[in-house]
Coordinates of C-alpha atoms and ligand atoms in Angstrom, one line a residue:
M1 CA 72.1 135.6 94.0
S2 CA 71.8 133.4 97.0
I3 CA 70.9 130.5 94.8
R4 CA 74.0 131.1 92.8
L5 CA 76.2 131.2 96.0
E6 CA 74.7 127.9 97.2
A7 CA 75.4 126.4 93.8
R8 CA 79.0 127.5 94.0
Q9 CA 79.4 125.6 97.2
D10 CA 78.0 122.4 95.7
T11 CA 81.0 120.6 94.2
S12 CA 78.7 118.7 91.9
V13 CA 77.8 122.0 90.1
R14 CA 81.3 123.6 90.5
F15 CA 82.9 120.8 88.5
G16 CA 79.8 119.9 86.4
N17 CA 79.2 116.2 86.1
A18 CA 82.7 115.3 87.5
R19 CA 82.4 113.0 90.5
A20 CA 86.0 112.5 91.8
L21 CA 89.6 112.3 90.9
V22 CA 90.4 108.6 90.1
C23 CA 93.8 107.0 90.2
R24 CA 94.7 105.6 86.8
E25 CA 96.7 102.8 88.5
C26 CA 94.8 101.6 91.6
R27 CA 91.4 103.3 90.8
A28 CA 91.2 104.8 94.3
E29 CA 89.1 108.0 94.3
Q30 CA 90.0 111.4 95.7
P31 CA 87.7 114.4 96.2
L32 CA 87.9 117.0 93.4
G33 CA 90.7 119.3 94.4
P34 CA 94.2 120.6 93.3
F35 CA 95.6 117.1 93.4
Y36 CA 97.4 115.2 90.6
A37 CA 99.0 112.1 92.3
C38 CA 97.3 109.3 94.1
P39 CA 98.2 109.4 97.9
D40 CA 98.1 105.6 98.0
C41 CA 100.3 104.6 95.0
F42 CA 101.5 107.9 93.5
G43 CA 99.7 107.0 90.2
P44 CA 98.4 109.9 88.1
L45 CA 94.8 111.1 88.8
E46 CA 92.2 111.6 86.2
V47 CA 88.6 113.0 86.4
G48 CA 85.8 110.5 86.8
Y49 CA 82.2 111.4 86.1
D50 CA 78.6 110.5 86.7
F51 CA 77.1 111.5 83.3
P52 CA 73.4 112.1 83.1
P53 CA 71.7 111.0 79.8
L54 CA 72.8 113.3 77.0
T55 CA 71.6 113.9 73.5
R56 CA 73.2 115.0 70.3
A57 CA 70.6 117.8 70.1
R58 CA 71.6 119.3 73.4
I59 CA 75.2 119.4 72.3
E60 CA 74.4 120.8 68.9
A61 CA 72.4 123.6 70.5
G62 CA 75.5 124.7 72.4
P63 CA 78.1 127.4 71.5
K64 CA 80.5 126.8 68.5
N65 CA 83.4 126.2 70.8
I66 CA 84.5 123.5 73.4
W67 CA 81.8 124.6 75.8
R68 CA 79.2 122.8 73.7
Y69 CA 80.6 119.7 75.4
V70 CA 80.4 121.3 78.9
D71 CA 78.3 118.3 80.2
L72 CA 81.3 116.1 79.4
L73 CA 83.9 118.3 81.1
P74 CA 84.9 119.0 84.8
V75 CA 83.6 122.6 84.7
R76 CA 80.5 124.4 85.9
P77 CA 77.6 124.6 83.5
D78 CA 77.7 128.4 83.1
I79 CA 81.4 128.4 82.1
A80 CA 80.7 129.9 78.7
E81 CA 79.6 133.1 80.5
I82 CA 82.9 133.6 82.3
P83 CA 85.6 135.4 80.3
N84 CA 87.8 132.9 78.5
T85 CA 89.3 132.4 75.1
Q86 CA 86.4 130.1 73.9
P87 CA 88.6 127.7 71.9
G88 CA 87.6 124.8 69.8
F89 CA 85.2 123.7 67.1
T90 CA 88.1 124.1 64.6
R91 CA 87.6 122.9 61.0
L92 CA 87.7 119.2 60.0
I93 CA 88.5 119.3 56.3
R94 CA 88.4 116.6 53.7
A95 CA 91.9 116.3 52.3
D96 CA 91.4 114.6 48.9
N97 CA 94.6 116.0 47.4
L98 CA 96.8 114.7 50.2
A99 CA 94.8 111.5 50.2
R100 CA 95.5 110.9 46.5
E101 CA 99.2 111.7 47.0
L102 CA 99.5 109.2 49.8
G103 CA 97.2 106.6 48.3
I104 CA 94.6 106.8 51.0
K105 CA 90.9 106.5 50.2
T106 CA 89.3 108.9 52.6
L107 CA 91.4 111.4 54.6
W108 CA 90.5 114.3 56.9
V109 CA 92.6 117.0 58.5
K110 CA 91.5 118.2 61.9
D111 CA 93.1 121.6 61.8
D112 CA 93.6 122.9 65.3
S113 CA 95.8 125.7 64.2
G114 CA 92.5 127.6 64.1
N115 CA 92.4 128.1 67.8
P116 CA 92.7 131.6 69.5
T117 CA 96.5 131.3 70.0
H118 CA 96.9 128.9 67.0
S119 CA 97.4 125.6 68.7
F120 CA 95.4 122.9 70.4
K121 CA 96.7 124.1 73.8
D122 CA 93.9 126.7 74.1
R123 CA 91.5 123.8 74.7
V124 CA 93.4 122.3 77.7
V125 CA 94.2 125.8 79.2
A126 CA 90.5 126.8 79.1
V127 CA 89.5 123.8 81.2
A128 CA 92.5 124.3 83.5
L129 CA 91.5 128.0 84.0
A130 CA 87.9 127.0 84.9
A131 CA 89.2 124.5 87.4
A132 CA 91.7 127.0 88.8
R133 CA 88.8 129.5 89.4
E134 CA 86.8 126.9 91.2
L135 CA 89.7 125.9 93.3
G136 CA 90.4 129.5 94.3
L137 CA 93.8 129.6 92.6
D138 CA 94.4 133.0 91.1
V139 CA 97.7 132.7 89.2
L140 CA 97.9 130.7 86.0
A141 CA 101.3 129.1 85.5
C142 CA 103.1 126.5 83.4
P143 CA 106.3 125.1 82.1
S144 CA 106.1 125.1 78.3
T145 CA 107.6 124.1 75.0
G146 CA 106.0 127.2 73.5
N147 CA 102.4 126.7 72.5
L148 CA 101.2 126.2 76.1
A149 CA 103.1 129.5 77.0
N150 CA 101.0 131.3 74.4
A151 CA 97.7 129.8 75.6
V152 CA 98.4 130.4 79.3
A153 CA 99.5 134.0 78.8
A154 CA 96.5 134.8 76.6
A155 CA 93.9 133.0 78.8
A156 CA 95.2 134.8 81.9
A157 CA 95.1 138.2 80.2
R158 CA 91.5 137.5 79.1
A159 CA 90.5 136.3 82.5
G160 CA 92.2 139.3 84.2
I161 CA 94.5 137.2 86.3
K162 CA 98.3 136.9 86.6
S163 CA 100.4 134.4 84.6
V164 CA 103.8 132.9 85.2
V165 CA 105.3 131.1 82.3
L166 CA 108.6 129.1 82.2
I167 CA 110.2 128.2 78.9
P168 CA 113.5 126.7 77.7
H169 CA 115.9 129.5 76.8
D170 CA 116.4 128.3 73.2
L171 CA 112.7 128.4 72.2
E172 CA 111.7 129.5 68.7
R173 CA 111.6 133.3 68.7
P174 CA 108.0 133.6 67.4
K175 CA 106.8 131.6 70.4
V176 CA 108.6 133.9 72.8
V177 CA 107.2 137.0 71.3
T178 CA 103.6 135.6 71.0
T179 CA 103.8 134.8 74.7
A180 CA 105.4 138.0 75.9
V181 CA 102.8 140.3 74.2
Y182 CA 100.1 139.2 76.6
G183 CA 101.9 140.6 79.6
G184 CA 102.4 138.3 82.6
T185 CA 105.7 137.0 83.8
L186 CA 107.8 135.1 81.3
V187 CA 111.0 133.4 82.4
A188 CA 113.5 131.7 80.2
V189 CA 115.3 128.8 81.9
K190 CA 118.8 127.6 80.9
G191 CA 117.9 124.0 80.3
N192 CA 115.7 121.8 78.1
Y193 CA 112.0 121.3 78.7
D194 CA 112.5 118.5 81.1
D195 CA 114.6 120.8 83.3
V196 CA 112.0 123.5 83.1
N197 CA 109.3 120.9 84.0
R198 CA 111.3 119.8 87.1
L199 CA 111.7 123.4 88.2
A200 CA 108.0 124.0 87.7
S201 CA 107.1 121.1 90.0
E202 CA 109.5 122.6 92.6
I203 CA 107.9 126.0 92.3
A204 CA 104.4 124.5 92.5
G205 CA 105.4 123.0 95.9
E206 CA 106.4 126.5 97.1
E207 CA 103.4 128.4 95.7
P208 CA 100.2 126.5 96.6
G209 CA 98.1 129.4 95.4
W210 CA 99.2 129.0 91.8
A211 CA 97.5 126.8 89.2
F212 CA 100.3 125.2 87.2
V213 CA 98.0 124.0 84.4
N214 CA 100.0 120.9 83.5
V215 CA 101.2 120.1 87.0
N216 CA 98.8 120.6 90.0
V217 CA 95.6 121.0 87.9
R218 CA 96.8 118.5 85.2
P219 CA 93.8 116.1 85.7
Y220 CA 91.4 118.9 84.7
Y221 CA 93.7 120.4 82.0
S222 CA 94.1 117.1 80.2
E223 CA 90.3 116.6 80.0
G224 CA 90.3 119.5 77.5
S225 CA 92.0 117.3 74.9
K226 CA 88.8 115.1 74.9
T227 CA 87.1 117.8 73.0
L228 CA 89.3 117.1 69.9
G229 CA 87.8 113.6 69.9
Y230 CA 84.2 114.8 70.4
E231 CA 84.6 117.3 67.6
V232 CA 85.9 114.9 65.1
A233 CA 83.0 112.5 65.9
E234 CA 80.4 115.3 65.7
Q235 CA 81.9 116.8 62.5
L236 CA 81.9 113.4 60.8
G237 CA 78.1 113.3 61.5
W238 CA 78.3 111.6 64.9
R239 CA 80.5 108.6 64.1
L240 CA 84.0 107.6 64.9
P241 CA 86.8 107.5 62.3
G242 CA 88.4 104.2 61.7
Q243 CA 92.0 105.5 62.1
V244 CA 93.5 108.6 63.7
V245 CA 97.0 109.9 63.7
I246 CA 97.9 112.1 66.7
P247 CA 101.2 113.8 67.7
V248 CA 102.7 112.7 71.0
A249 CA 104.5 115.1 73.4
S250 CA 103.5 114.1 77.0
G251 CA 101.0 111.8 75.4
S252 CA 98.0 113.3 77.1
Q253 CA 96.2 114.4 74.0
L254 CA 96.3 110.9 72.4
T255 CA 95.0 109.2 75.5
K256 CA 92.3 111.7 76.0
V257 CA 91.0 111.4 72.4
D258 CA 90.6 107.7 73.1
K259 CA 88.8 108.6 76.4
G260 CA 86.5 110.9 74.5
F261 CA 85.7 108.3 71.9
K262 CA 84.9 105.8 74.7
E263 CA 82.6 108.3 76.5
L264 CA 80.7 109.1 73.3
T265 CA 80.1 105.4 72.7
G266 CA 79.2 104.7 76.3
L267 CA 76.6 107.5 76.2
G268 CA 75.1 106.2 73.0
L269 CA 76.0 109.5 71.2
V270 CA 77.9 107.5 68.5
E271 CA 77.5 103.9 67.5
Q272 CA 80.3 101.6 68.8
S273 CA 82.7 101.0 66.0
P274 CA 86.4 99.8 65.9
Y275 CA 89.0 102.5 65.7
R276 CA 92.8 102.5 65.7
I277 CA 94.9 105.2 67.3
F278 CA 98.4 106.0 65.9
G279 CA 100.9 108.2 67.8
A280 CA 103.5 110.4 66.0
Q281 CA 106.9 111.5 67.3
A282 CA 110.0 113.0 66.0
A283 CA 113.0 110.6 65.8
G284 CA 115.0 113.2 67.8
C285 CA 112.6 112.7 70.7
E286 CA 110.9 109.3 70.3
P287 CA 110.8 107.7 73.8
V288 CA 107.3 106.3 73.1
A289 CA 107.9 105.2 69.5
A290 CA 111.0 103.4 70.6
A291 CA 109.2 101.6 73.4
F292 CA 106.5 100.6 70.9
R293 CA 108.9 99.4 68.3
E294 CA 110.9 97.3 70.9
G295 CA 107.8 95.9 72.5
R296 CA 108.6 97.5 75.9
D297 CA 106.1 98.7 78.5
V298 CA 108.7 101.0 80.1
V299 CA 109.2 104.4 78.4
R300 CA 112.9 105.3 78.8
P301 CA 113.6 109.0 79.0
V302 CA 115.6 110.6 76.2
R303 CA 117.4 113.9 75.7
P304 CA 115.4 115.6 72.9
D305 CA 117.2 116.8 69.7
T306 CA 114.6 117.8 67.1
I307 CA 113.1 120.8 65.3
A308 CA 109.7 119.7 66.5
K309 CA 110.2 121.5 69.8
S310 CA 106.5 121.5 70.7
L311 CA 106.8 117.7 70.9
A312 CA 110.2 117.6 72.6
I313 CA 109.3 116.0 75.9
G314 CA 112.0 113.5 76.7
N315 CA 110.2 112.0 79.7
P316 CA 106.5 111.9 78.7
A317 CA 104.1 111.6 81.7
D318 CA 101.5 109.7 79.7
G319 CA 103.9 107.6 77.6
P320 CA 102.9 104.2 79.1
Y321 CA 99.2 105.0 78.6
V322 CA 99.9 105.9 74.9
L323 CA 101.5 102.5 74.5
D324 CA 98.3 100.9 76.1
V325 CA 96.0 102.8 73.7
A326 CA 98.0 102.1 70.6
R327 CA 98.3 98.4 71.4
R328 CA 94.6 98.0 72.5
T329 CA 93.2 99.7 69.4
G330 CA 95.6 98.0 67.0
G331 CA 97.4 101.2 66.2
A332 CA 101.1 102.0 66.5
V333 CA 103.6 104.7 67.6
E334 CA 106.0 105.8 64.8
S335 CA 108.7 108.4 64.4
V336 CA 110.1 110.5 61.6
T337 CA 113.3 112.4 61.0
D338 CA 113.5 116.1 61.0
E339 CA 114.0 116.0 57.2
E340 CA 110.8 114.1 56.9
V341 CA 109.1 116.6 59.2
R342 CA 110.1 119.4 56.9
A343 CA 108.8 117.4 53.9
G344 CA 105.6 116.8 55.8
I345 CA 105.0 120.5 56.4
L346 CA 105.6 121.3 52.7
L347 CA 103.4 118.3 51.6
L348 CA 100.4 119.5 53.6
A349 CA 100.9 123.1 52.5
R350 CA 101.2 122.2 48.9
T351 CA 98.3 119.7 48.8
E352 CA 95.8 121.2 51.1
G353 CA 96.7 124.9 51.7
I354 CA 97.4 124.3 55.4
F355 CA 100.6 125.6 56.9
A356 CA 101.4 123.4 59.9
E357 CA 104.0 123.9 62.6
T358 CA 106.6 121.2 63.1
A359 CA 104.2 119.1 65.1
G360 CA 101.8 119.0 62.1
G361 CA 104.8 118.1 60.0
V362 CA 105.5 115.2 62.3
T363 CA 101.9 113.8 62.1
V364 CA 101.7 114.2 58.3
A365 CA 105.1 112.6 57.8
T366 CA 104.2 109.8 60.2
L367 CA 101.0 109.2 58.3
R368 CA 103.0 108.9 55.1
K369 CA 105.3 106.4 56.8
L370 CA 102.5 104.4 58.3
V371 CA 101.0 104.0 54.9
A372 CA 104.3 103.2 53.2
T373 CA 105.1 100.5 55.8
G374 CA 101.6 99.0 55.7
Q375 CA 100.8 99.8 59.3
L376 CA 97.9 102.0 58.4
D377 CA 95.1 100.7 56.2
P378 CA 94.7 103.0 53.2
D379 CA 91.1 101.8 52.7
V380 CA 89.9 102.9 56.1
E381 CA 88.8 106.4 56.8
T382 CA 91.6 108.3 58.5
V383 CA 91.9 111.6 60.4
V384 CA 95.2 113.3 60.8
F385 CA 95.7 116.1 63.4
N386 CA 97.4 119.4 62.7
T387 CA 97.8 120.8 66.2
G388 CA 99.6 124.1 65.5
D389 CA 100.3 126.9 63.1
G390 CA 103.3 127.1 60.8
L391 CA 103.8 130.8 61.4
K392 CA 105.2 129.9 64.8
T393 CA 108.0 127.7 63.4
L394 CA 108.9 129.5 60.2
D395 CA 112.5 128.6 60.5
A396 CA 111.7 124.9 59.9
V397 CA 111.1 125.5 56.2
A398 CA 112.3 129.1 55.7
D399 CA 115.4 128.1 53.7
R400 CA 113.4 125.5 51.5
V401 CA 111.0 128.0 49.9
G402 CA 111.0 131.5 48.6
P403 CA 110.4 133.6 45.5
A404 CA 111.0 132.0 42.1
A405 CA 112.9 135.1 41.1
T406 CA 113.6 138.7 42.0
I407 CA 113.0 140.9 38.9
E408 CA 112.7 144.5 37.6
P409 CA 109.1 145.7 37.5
T410 CA 108.6 145.1 33.8
Y411 CA 106.5 142.5 31.9
A412 CA 109.5 141.4 30.0
A413 CA 111.4 140.5 33.1
F414 CA 108.3 138.8 34.5
A415 CA 107.8 136.8 31.3
R416 CA 111.4 135.6 31.4
A417 CA 111.2 134.6 35.1
A418 CA 107.8 132.9 34.9
E419 CA 108.7 131.3 31.6
R420 CA 105.7 132.8 29.9
R421 CA 107.6 133.2 26.6
Ligands
PLP1 C1 101.5 120.2 73.3 C2 101.3 119.9 71.9 C3 101.0 118.6 71.4 C4 100.9 117.3 72.3 O1 100.6 117.4 73.5 P1 100.6 116.2 74.6 O2 99.2 116.2 75.1 O3 101.5 116.7 75.6 O4 101.0 115.0 74.0 C5 100.8 118.4 70.1 N1 100.9 119.4 69.2 C6 101.2 120.7 69.6 C7 101.4 121.7 68.6 C8 101.5 120.9 70.9 O5 101.8 122.2 71.3
ZN2 ZN1 96.6 104.8 93.2

């Protein structure tokens, strides 16, 4: 017991192999704490590590969830023993039908709809929750476009702590219900996500005891996205894919998959090999894609208007870093119309039996466009991300599909309807 207590006071154990918070702009270091902006230059902070030597075998012996990568995350080593939703290790499936349709040689879908609350957000929230506990913050809060709301409310319920979730008032109904069921405080705000986000920052200032997962513990939260990169590499047999297509909301996920790939290479867990990272946005909220297209470094905020609400962040915090990653790796950031998003959802469902939410429709439609415009090399192995479940955004395709016919319960009626005779 006393050994455990001493361990708790040792920051190097409390946050695993994390060393400090590092400014992404000026590289100045801060101690690990509930900080997200550099006191010198106001740049965003990210977690820096001193990794010990790691082996594939050690990771493979871990649990079948994100905690198999505990040595690469800013969490204590015994995290898996503390109640949490244990997200991750979702399936990577070979998508030959979709590949054929798009004219791509080798294609995989990383299907993150298989997480506990059916989106990739469970990954980031699990890491944020761990950090909140270590920092002594006992309310889990967030502004959300929907999926984060689900993940935060569920994680807090499982951990036995309070949650406060702020959402735009016009969110898809399924995402409201699937948040409210977990209890906690759910507040709908008259405004869009960027309004909700601003309000959350204000509340965070007034409530220092709360962990706003994507505000004051954002540096820890965003590290959870690295696990998507680790998993893809491990599931491919410990190698990096040549091309990846990733949806962009705040841009955190995309930049962290890149960070994850670099860490695996640096640690010798995968061989160094070139990879290109592509970002996907909806045309109705394409601040990063527009900057990429126009060769700008500045990401100009937009007012979102798209059915892809989970990606509808008009002022993306990591937008400039997404541009950096896309340009450095030889990728691109593209956007697709809502009509293409709907077609993307139906295409993935029809070819691979995966029902994606609108964000998945965005990435699949963007993949198709990248091939058609020659930006993505169809001969290079590609992974496309589906980050959420279609059941949460039924309305996107509800009026496009349905029964072939409604018939009397007789074979004759069936035969007529199904054209069997
Ligand atoms: C939040 C979210 C993303 C992207 O997240 P960022 O890290 O903010 O870019 C992608 N897909 C889904 C379904 C999401 O909910
Ligand atoms: Zn700085």
